[in-house]
Amino acid sequence: MERCIRNFVTAAVLGLLFVSGCQSVSIDRPQALGLHAWKTDGGSPQRDRFSSSELTPPLELAWEYNASAGFGPGSPLILGDQVIVGTRKGEVHAIDWTSGERSGYKPFNEAIEGSPVLAGNTLYVTSAWGRKVLMAYDVTRSTVRWSVRGVPIEVPVVDVGETVVAVDVESHVRAYNKQTGTEIWHFDMETRGAVKSAPVLLDHTRMVIATDTGHILMLDAARGEPLWRLDLDAPVYSSSAVSDGVIVIPTTRGRLIALRAERGTKSWEFALGREDARFSGVAIGDGRVFVGATDQRIRAIDLETGKQIWETELDGVVSAPPQIAGAHVYVGTLGSQVVALDRASGAKVWSAELKGRVKSAMAVMDDALIVLSEPRYVTKFVRTTEVEDEEK
């Protein structure tokens, strides 16, 4: 039997402590993380994938971790001195931020497709396969507090007040009490479509859900009541995002659609002119939408008008959403590259080869970028020492 390893890593500012064993992930005082954490897919429930961190390229490889299985489309989490990833093998891995060594591990024995979500002292893990489709894992006690059986869930939960809201593949929406797992309300979207795209939260209660048949629902997530509905007549598989009251939704029919959040009216539509094209998830920052596509291009589009500002051709299809970091946009491709673009012009400024294709979202914290790539790798890139010395 592999010997259990306990690592104590103390963060002076955050007061964070992880204790890890062969089959546990534990966090002491998770509330102390504050805003210095990446607690959900995209960094926020708005999924804007925007970070103000000035992660200036060139970057260099810090470490690479073998997670033993692949990942879903969502991003890893960054919690203090740890990177947290869920795998399609049903495992949650905690990776030491500095060394890249495994510092915690918990097998849930179910396939994890959507990113885990940290809310308070609980990590909420959804399952795309198996009997238990939602598990609440207490990270201070290293125990499963409660679990739910039902229809598989392929997207992350949304943290709404005293509840977490989960959407299954049959478009049933349910709110559960965070502490007990008791179902608070249930809403059926009454559509044959499945939910493959992570829901987004506009404010404290309004949540947008998109199905793979193009049905869009704005829901009052506090009461489980619909506010408006819309049929886009185009499948939605990739992550939407919201900013400044505008919801930007990528489709698989070569159409990128922006809706006004208040009533669901169309603000604009950007079309590639070919229905076989498929947009990636989107990132939004400072009035610009950044989105990739199967035509091997990434584009910057004005959030207000829907007009293209620039486009850049890359070496492969862009399936995963871009990630904004300060003055740059980072993009992963199916050509097994990660590329940094100038956010203003779209010019390529840096790239690195990976061991596999990028089909998952990234995460950024301070001076580092975390990339998930096929078939099972977690890679950390950091600013090069030369750049840091020049800035000093």
Short mmCIF file of C-alpha atoms in Angstrom, two decimals:
data_model
loop_
_atom_site.label_atom_id
_atom_site.label_comp_id
_atom_site.label_asym_id
_atom_site.label_seq_id
_atom_site.Cartn_x
_atom_site.Cartn_y
_atom_site.Cartn_z
CA MET A 1 0.00 0.00 0.00
CA GLU A 2 1.26 3.41 -0.86
CA ARG A 3 2.41 5.19 2.26
CA CYS A 4 0.23 8.15 3.32
CA ILE A 5 1.96 11.48 3.16
CA ARG A 6 1.08 14.49 5.25
CA ASN A 7 2.27 17.89 4.10
CA PHE A 8 1.68 21.01 6.13
CA VAL A 9 1.87 24.17 4.06
CA THR A 10 1.23 27.43 5.87
CA ALA A 11 0.29 30.58 3.99
CA ALA A 12 1.24 33.57 6.15
CA VAL A 13 -1.36 35.92 4.79
CA LEU A 14 -4.21 33.53 4.22
CA GLY A 15 -3.71 31.22 7.16
CA LEU A 16 -4.29 28.25 4.86
CA LEU A 17 -3.40 24.70 5.82
CA PHE A 18 -3.83 21.59 3.71
CA VAL A 19 -3.47 18.18 5.26
CA SER A 20 -3.40 15.38 2.77
CA GLY A 21 -3.47 11.67 2.90
CA CYS A 22 -3.90 8.77 0.59
CA GLN A 23 -7.63 9.34 0.33
CA SER A 24 -8.37 12.79 1.69
CA VAL A 25 -8.23 16.47 0.84
CA SER A 26 -8.40 18.80 3.81
CA ILE A 27 -8.35 22.59 4.16
CA ASP A 28 -8.09 24.43 7.46
CA ARG A 29 -9.92 27.79 7.60
CA PRO A 30 -11.13 27.89 3.96
CA GLN A 31 -13.05 31.10 4.74
CA ALA A 32 -9.68 32.85 5.10
CA LEU A 33 -9.10 32.48 1.37
CA GLY A 34 -11.28 35.52 0.64
CA LEU A 35 -10.96 36.84 -2.90
CA HIS A 36 -7.50 35.33 -3.33
CA ALA A 37 -8.86 32.11 -4.75
CA TRP A 38 -10.30 30.54 -7.91
CA LYS A 39 -13.30 28.80 -6.35
CA THR A 40 -15.35 27.88 -9.41
CA ASP A 41 -15.07 27.38 -13.16
CA GLY A 42 -13.95 30.64 -14.76
CA GLY A 43 -13.02 32.23 -11.45
CA SER A 44 -16.54 33.55 -10.83
CA PRO A 45 -20.14 32.39 -11.37
CA GLN A 46 -20.35 34.99 -14.17
CA ARG A 47 -17.75 32.86 -16.05
CA ASP A 48 -16.14 36.01 -17.50
CA ARG A 49 -12.69 34.40 -17.20
CA PHE A 50 -11.15 37.76 -16.43
CA SER A 51 -8.14 38.25 -14.17
CA SER A 52 -6.45 41.57 -13.52
CA SER A 53 -3.17 39.73 -12.83
CA GLU A 54 -0.49 41.12 -15.14
CA LEU A 55 0.82 37.77 -16.29
CA THR A 56 3.30 39.13 -18.82
CA PRO A 57 4.90 36.62 -21.20
CA PRO A 58 7.25 34.98 -21.87
CA LEU A 59 6.38 32.25 -19.40
CA GLU A 60 8.38 29.22 -18.38
CA LEU A 61 7.42 25.76 -17.19
CA ALA A 62 7.26 25.47 -13.40
CA TRP A 63 5.95 21.93 -13.12
CA GLU A 64 3.79 19.27 -14.74
CA TYR A 65 1.50 16.90 -12.83
CA ASN A 66 0.06 13.59 -14.02
CA ALA A 67 -3.55 13.29 -12.80
CA SER A 68 -3.94 9.76 -14.22
CA ALA A 69 -7.14 10.67 -16.12
CA GLY A 70 -8.64 13.36 -18.32
CA PHE A 71 -10.71 16.41 -17.46
CA GLY A 72 -14.04 18.00 -18.31
CA PRO A 73 -14.35 21.39 -20.04
CA GLY A 74 -14.20 23.49 -16.86
CA SER A 75 -11.21 25.09 -15.20
CA PRO A 76 -9.11 23.89 -12.28
CA LEU A 77 -9.49 25.62 -8.91
CA ILE A 78 -6.75 27.58 -7.14
CA LEU A 79 -7.17 27.63 -3.37
CA GLY A 80 -4.31 29.33 -1.59
CA ASP A 81 -1.25 27.12 -2.00
CA GLN A 82 -3.09 24.36 -3.82
CA VAL A 83 -4.46 23.55 -7.28
CA ILE A 84 -7.61 21.40 -7.22
CA VAL A 85 -8.72 19.32 -10.21
CA GLY A 86 -11.49 16.79 -10.74
CA THR A 87 -11.03 13.99 -13.27
CA ARG A 88 -13.23 11.80 -15.42
CA LYS A 89 -12.00 8.90 -13.33
CA GLY A 90 -13.93 10.39 -10.42
CA GLU A 91 -10.97 11.66 -8.43
CA VAL A 92 -10.21 15.04 -6.89
CA HIS A 93 -6.50 15.86 -6.73
CA ALA A 94 -4.87 18.58 -4.63
CA ILE A 95 -1.51 19.70 -6.03
CA ASP A 96 1.03 21.78 -4.13
CA TRP A 97 1.25 25.21 -5.74
CA THR A 98 5.03 25.46 -5.42
CA SER A 99 6.34 21.94 -5.96
CA GLY A 100 3.68 20.40 -8.22
CA GLU A 101 3.59 17.32 -5.99
CA ARG A 102 0.35 15.67 -4.94
CA SER A 103 -0.68 16.91 -1.49
CA GLY A 104 -4.19 15.47 -1.33
CA TYR A 105 -6.38 12.96 -3.11
CA LYS A 106 -9.99 11.85 -2.80
CA PRO A 107 -11.64 9.19 -4.99
CA PHE A 108 -15.36 9.82 -5.37
CA ASN A 109 -15.70 6.82 -7.71
CA GLU A 110 -17.93 8.77 -10.09
CA ALA A 111 -17.00 10.59 -13.32
CA ILE A 112 -16.44 14.31 -12.69
CA GLU A 113 -17.25 16.41 -15.76
CA GLY A 114 -18.02 19.82 -14.25
CA SER A 115 -15.48 21.67 -12.12
CA PRO A 116 -15.87 21.30 -8.35
CA VAL A 117 -17.05 24.42 -6.49
CA LEU A 118 -15.82 25.64 -3.11
CA ALA A 119 -18.44 27.46 -1.01
CA GLY A 120 -17.66 28.08 2.63
CA ASN A 121 -15.98 24.97 4.01
CA THR A 122 -17.55 22.61 1.48
CA LEU A 123 -16.40 21.36 -1.91
CA TYR A 124 -19.41 20.50 -4.09
CA VAL A 125 -18.64 17.79 -6.64
CA THR A 126 -21.05 16.79 -9.41
CA SER A 127 -21.01 13.47 -11.25
CA ALA A 128 -21.71 12.65 -14.89
CA TRP A 129 -21.89 8.93 -14.20
CA GLY A 130 -22.87 6.74 -11.27
CA ARG A 131 -25.53 6.71 -8.58
CA LYS A 132 -24.36 9.72 -6.58
CA VAL A 133 -24.67 12.80 -8.77
CA LEU A 134 -23.88 15.52 -6.22
CA MET A 135 -21.62 15.26 -3.18
CA ALA A 136 -20.91 17.84 -0.49
CA TYR A 137 -17.41 17.26 0.86
CA ASP A 138 -16.43 19.02 4.09
CA VAL A 139 -12.83 20.12 3.52
CA THR A 140 -12.19 20.87 7.19
CA ARG A 141 -13.13 17.36 8.32
CA SER A 142 -12.31 15.40 5.15
CA THR A 143 -15.73 13.78 5.08
CA VAL A 144 -18.69 13.64 2.71
CA ARG A 145 -21.40 15.61 4.50
CA TRP A 146 -24.23 14.58 2.20
CA SER A 147 -24.87 13.22 -1.27
CA VAL A 148 -27.72 13.11 -3.76
CA ARG A 149 -28.74 10.32 -6.13
CA GLY A 150 -30.49 11.01 -9.40
CA VAL A 151 -29.93 12.05 -13.01
CA PRO A 152 -26.27 12.70 -13.97
CA ILE A 153 -24.94 16.26 -13.76
CA GLU A 154 -22.25 17.41 -16.20
CA VAL A 155 -21.90 21.05 -15.10
CA PRO A 156 -20.80 22.75 -11.87
CA VAL A 157 -23.30 23.81 -9.23
CA VAL A 158 -24.01 27.50 -8.67
CA ASP A 159 -23.59 28.98 -5.19
CA VAL A 160 -26.75 30.97 -4.37
CA GLY A 161 -27.12 32.20 -0.80
CA GLU A 162 -27.96 29.33 1.54
CA THR A 163 -28.31 26.89 -1.36
CA VAL A 164 -26.41 25.35 -4.23
CA VAL A 165 -28.30 25.00 -7.50
CA ALA A 166 -27.66 21.98 -9.72
CA VAL A 167 -28.82 21.32 -13.30
CA ASP A 168 -28.85 17.75 -14.60
CA VAL A 169 -28.60 16.42 -18.15
CA GLU A 170 -32.39 16.16 -18.42
CA SER A 171 -32.79 19.89 -17.72
CA HIS A 172 -34.14 19.52 -14.19
CA VAL A 173 -33.02 22.35 -11.91
CA ARG A 174 -32.85 21.76 -8.17
CA ALA A 175 -31.76 23.85 -5.20
CA TYR A 176 -30.30 22.11 -2.16
CA ASN A 177 -29.65 23.43 1.31
CA LYS A 178 -25.88 23.74 1.66
CA GLN A 179 -25.73 22.29 5.14
CA THR A 180 -28.18 19.40 4.93
CA GLY A 181 -28.65 18.57 1.25
CA THR A 182 -32.42 18.97 1.61
CA GLU A 183 -34.12 19.86 -1.67
CA ILE A 184 -35.56 23.39 -1.42
CA TRP A 185 -37.19 23.70 -4.83
CA HIS A 186 -37.35 21.92 -8.18
CA PHE A 187 -37.97 23.36 -11.65
CA ASP A 188 -38.37 21.35 -14.86
CA MET A 189 -37.35 23.22 -18.03
CA GLU A 190 -39.70 20.92 -19.99
CA THR A 191 -37.36 20.50 -22.91
CA ARG A 192 -35.74 17.40 -24.37
CA GLY A 193 -32.39 19.12 -24.41
CA ALA A 194 -29.54 18.34 -22.05
CA VAL A 195 -27.47 20.93 -20.19
CA LYS A 196 -23.80 20.71 -21.20
CA SER A 197 -22.87 24.36 -20.70
CA ALA A 198 -22.06 25.70 -17.23
CA PRO A 199 -24.89 27.93 -15.91
CA VAL A 200 -24.01 31.56 -15.18
CA LEU A 201 -25.14 33.78 -12.33
CA LEU A 202 -25.86 37.40 -13.19
CA ASP A 203 -26.26 38.74 -9.67
CA HIS A 204 -27.29 37.29 -6.32
CA THR A 205 -30.27 35.34 -7.69
CA ARG A 206 -30.69 35.53 -11.48
CA MET A 207 -29.26 32.49 -13.25
CA VAL A 208 -29.05 31.67 -16.97
CA ILE A 209 -29.22 28.08 -18.20
CA ALA A 210 -28.66 26.96 -21.81
CA THR A 211 -29.42 23.53 -23.31
CA ASP A 212 -27.89 21.62 -26.20
CA THR A 213 -31.09 22.29 -28.17
CA GLY A 214 -30.72 26.06 -27.82
CA HIS A 215 -33.33 26.71 -25.14
CA ILE A 216 -32.34 29.55 -22.81
CA LEU A 217 -33.90 30.10 -19.39
CA MET A 218 -33.48 33.01 -17.01
CA LEU A 219 -34.40 31.71 -13.57
CA ASP A 220 -34.92 33.31 -10.18
CA ALA A 221 -32.54 31.00 -8.35
CA ALA A 222 -33.81 32.03 -4.93
CA ARG A 223 -37.36 30.82 -5.63
CA GLY A 224 -37.04 28.52 -8.62
CA GLU A 225 -39.30 30.65 -10.80
CA PRO A 226 -38.73 31.43 -14.51
CA LEU A 227 -38.21 35.07 -15.48
CA TRP A 228 -38.02 34.60 -19.25
CA ARG A 229 -37.39 31.93 -21.90
CA LEU A 230 -35.94 31.98 -25.40
CA ASP A 231 -35.23 29.51 -28.20
CA LEU A 232 -32.01 30.32 -30.09
CA ASP A 233 -32.55 27.51 -32.63
CA ALA A 234 -28.87 26.60 -32.23
CA PRO A 235 -27.25 24.11 -29.81
CA VAL A 236 -25.20 25.43 -26.89
CA TYR A 237 -22.40 23.25 -25.57
CA SER A 238 -19.72 25.75 -24.53
CA SER A 239 -19.67 28.12 -21.59
CA SER A 240 -21.55 31.41 -21.78
CA ALA A 241 -20.52 34.52 -19.84
CA VAL A 242 -22.15 37.69 -18.57
CA SER A 243 -20.87 41.25 -18.17
CA ASP A 244 -22.54 44.67 -17.91
CA GLY A 245 -26.01 43.17 -18.18
CA VAL A 246 -25.22 41.32 -21.43
CA ILE A 247 -25.18 37.52 -21.74
CA VAL A 248 -22.91 36.21 -24.51
CA ILE A 249 -23.78 32.71 -25.70
CA PRO A 250 -21.65 30.62 -28.12
CA THR A 251 -23.39 28.08 -30.34
CA THR A 252 -22.41 25.15 -32.54
CA ARG A 253 -24.00 26.71 -35.63
CA GLY A 254 -21.44 29.44 -36.24
CA ARG A 255 -23.41 32.05 -34.31
CA LEU A 256 -22.37 34.04 -31.25
CA ILE A 257 -25.41 35.66 -29.66
CA ALA A 258 -25.64 38.47 -27.09
CA LEU A 259 -28.83 38.90 -25.06
CA ARG A 260 -29.90 41.70 -22.76
CA ALA A 261 -30.29 40.19 -19.34
CA GLU A 262 -33.39 42.14 -18.34
CA ARG A 263 -35.81 40.64 -20.87
CA GLY A 264 -33.78 38.27 -23.01
CA THR A 265 -33.98 40.46 -26.11
CA LYS A 266 -31.19 40.12 -28.64
CA SER A 267 -28.49 42.77 -28.42
CA TRP A 268 -26.50 41.50 -31.40
CA GLU A 269 -25.45 38.39 -33.30
CA PHE A 270 -22.04 37.65 -34.79
CA ALA A 271 -22.11 34.96 -37.50
CA LEU A 272 -19.23 33.16 -39.18
CA GLY A 273 -21.31 32.43 -42.25
CA ARG A 274 -21.00 28.65 -41.94
CA GLU A 275 -23.26 26.45 -39.84
CA ASP A 276 -20.66 23.73 -39.36
CA ALA A 277 -18.48 26.09 -37.30
CA ARG A 278 -18.51 25.83 -33.54
CA PHE A 279 -17.60 28.57 -31.07
CA SER A 280 -15.62 27.92 -27.91
CA GLY A 281 -16.62 29.26 -24.53
CA VAL A 282 -16.13 33.01 -24.14
CA ALA A 283 -14.15 35.41 -21.96
CA ILE A 284 -15.18 39.02 -21.37
CA GLY A 285 -13.10 41.95 -20.16
CA ASP A 286 -13.24 45.75 -20.45
CA GLY A 287 -16.00 45.76 -23.05
CA ARG A 288 -14.54 43.06 -25.29
CA VAL A 289 -15.58 39.47 -25.90
CA PHE A 290 -12.83 36.96 -26.71
CA VAL A 291 -13.88 33.72 -28.36
CA GLY A 292 -12.27 30.90 -30.33
CA ALA A 293 -13.77 28.62 -32.96
CA THR A 294 -13.27 25.50 -35.04
CA ASP A 295 -11.93 27.67 -37.89
CA GLN A 296 -8.68 27.94 -35.87
CA ARG A 297 -9.18 31.61 -35.12
CA ILE A 298 -9.70 33.65 -32.02
CA ARG A 299 -11.59 36.92 -32.24
CA ALA A 300 -12.10 40.04 -30.17
CA ILE A 301 -15.63 41.43 -30.48
CA ASP A 302 -17.06 44.65 -29.09
CA LEU A 303 -19.47 43.77 -26.27
CA GLU A 304 -21.79 46.69 -27.02
CA THR A 305 -22.01 46.53 -30.82
CA GLY A 306 -21.01 42.97 -31.76
CA LYS A 307 -18.46 44.29 -34.26
CA GLN A 308 -15.21 42.41 -34.73
CA ILE A 309 -12.13 44.27 -33.50
CA TRP A 310 -9.48 41.77 -34.53
CA GLU A 311 -8.95 38.11 -35.37
CA THR A 312 -5.87 35.91 -35.15
CA GLU A 313 -5.27 32.56 -36.79
CA LEU A 314 -3.71 29.86 -34.61
CA ASP A 315 -2.20 26.44 -35.24
CA GLY A 316 -5.29 24.46 -34.28
CA VAL A 317 -8.95 24.48 -33.39
CA VAL A 318 -9.86 26.46 -30.28
CA SER A 319 -12.26 24.37 -28.21
CA ALA A 320 -11.64 25.73 -24.71
CA PRO A 321 -12.52 29.28 -23.62
CA PRO A 322 -9.74 31.90 -23.64
CA GLN A 323 -8.43 33.30 -20.37
CA ILE A 324 -7.80 37.02 -19.83
CA ALA A 325 -4.81 37.99 -17.67
CA GLY A 326 -4.09 41.70 -17.56
CA ALA A 327 -3.01 42.96 -20.98
CA HIS A 328 -2.94 39.49 -22.51
CA VAL A 329 -5.29 36.71 -23.56
CA TYR A 330 -4.16 33.10 -23.16
CA VAL A 331 -5.56 30.46 -25.52
CA GLY A 332 -5.15 26.70 -25.66
CA THR A 333 -5.57 24.79 -28.92
CA LEU A 334 -6.22 21.30 -30.19
CA GLY A 335 -2.80 21.66 -31.79
CA SER A 336 -1.33 21.09 -28.31
CA GLN A 337 -0.22 24.67 -27.80
CA VAL A 338 -0.88 27.43 -25.32
CA VAL A 339 -0.57 30.90 -26.86
CA ALA A 340 -0.46 34.42 -25.42
CA LEU A 341 -1.97 37.23 -27.48
CA ASP A 342 -1.81 40.97 -26.98
CA ARG A 343 -5.31 41.86 -25.78
CA ALA A 344 -5.43 45.14 -27.69
CA SER A 345 -4.16 43.97 -31.09
CA GLY A 346 -4.39 40.17 -31.13
CA ALA A 347 -0.69 39.86 -31.95
CA LYS A 348 0.99 36.62 -30.87
CA VAL A 349 3.63 37.29 -28.24
CA TRP A 350 4.41 33.84 -26.83
CA SER A 351 3.58 30.14 -27.19
CA ALA A 352 4.54 26.80 -25.66
CA GLU A 353 4.13 23.19 -26.72
CA LEU A 354 2.12 20.83 -24.52
CA LYS A 355 1.92 17.04 -24.35
CA GLY A 356 -1.71 17.02 -25.47
CA ARG A 357 -4.68 18.99 -26.73
CA VAL A 358 -6.33 21.70 -24.65
CA LYS A 359 -10.07 21.17 -24.25
CA SER A 360 -10.50 22.60 -20.74
CA ALA A 361 -10.58 26.12 -19.34
CA MET A 362 -7.52 27.61 -17.62
CA ALA A 363 -7.00 29.40 -14.31
CA VAL A 364 -4.79 32.35 -13.36
CA MET A 365 -3.49 33.52 -10.02
CA ASP A 366 -0.79 36.15 -9.43
CA ASP A 367 2.17 35.26 -11.65
CA ALA A 368 1.06 31.83 -12.84
CA LEU A 369 -1.15 30.10 -15.40
CA ILE A 370 -2.62 26.62 -14.85
CA VAL A 371 -3.39 24.61 -18.00
CA LEU A 372 -5.17 21.25 -18.30
CA SER A 373 -4.29 19.16 -21.34
CA GLU A 374 -5.02 15.71 -22.70
CA PRO A 375 -4.70 13.00 -21.79
CA ARG A 376 -4.07 13.75 -18.07
CA TYR A 377 -1.70 16.65 -17.46
CA VAL A 378 -1.88 19.70 -15.21
CA THR A 379 0.79 22.25 -16.13
CA LYS A 380 1.88 25.39 -14.32
CA PHE A 381 3.58 28.21 -16.22
CA VAL A 382 5.16 31.19 -14.46
CA ARG A 383 6.72 34.45 -15.53
CA THR A 384 10.35 34.02 -16.51
CA THR A 385 13.03 35.19 -14.14
CA GLU A 386 14.41 37.54 -16.81
CA VAL A 387 11.12 39.43 -17.05
CA GLU A 388 10.88 39.77 -13.28
CA ASP A 389 14.47 41.06 -13.06
CA GLU A 390 13.87 43.65 -15.79
CA GLU A 391 10.79 45.00 -14.02
CA LYS A 392 12.76 45.40 -10.80
#
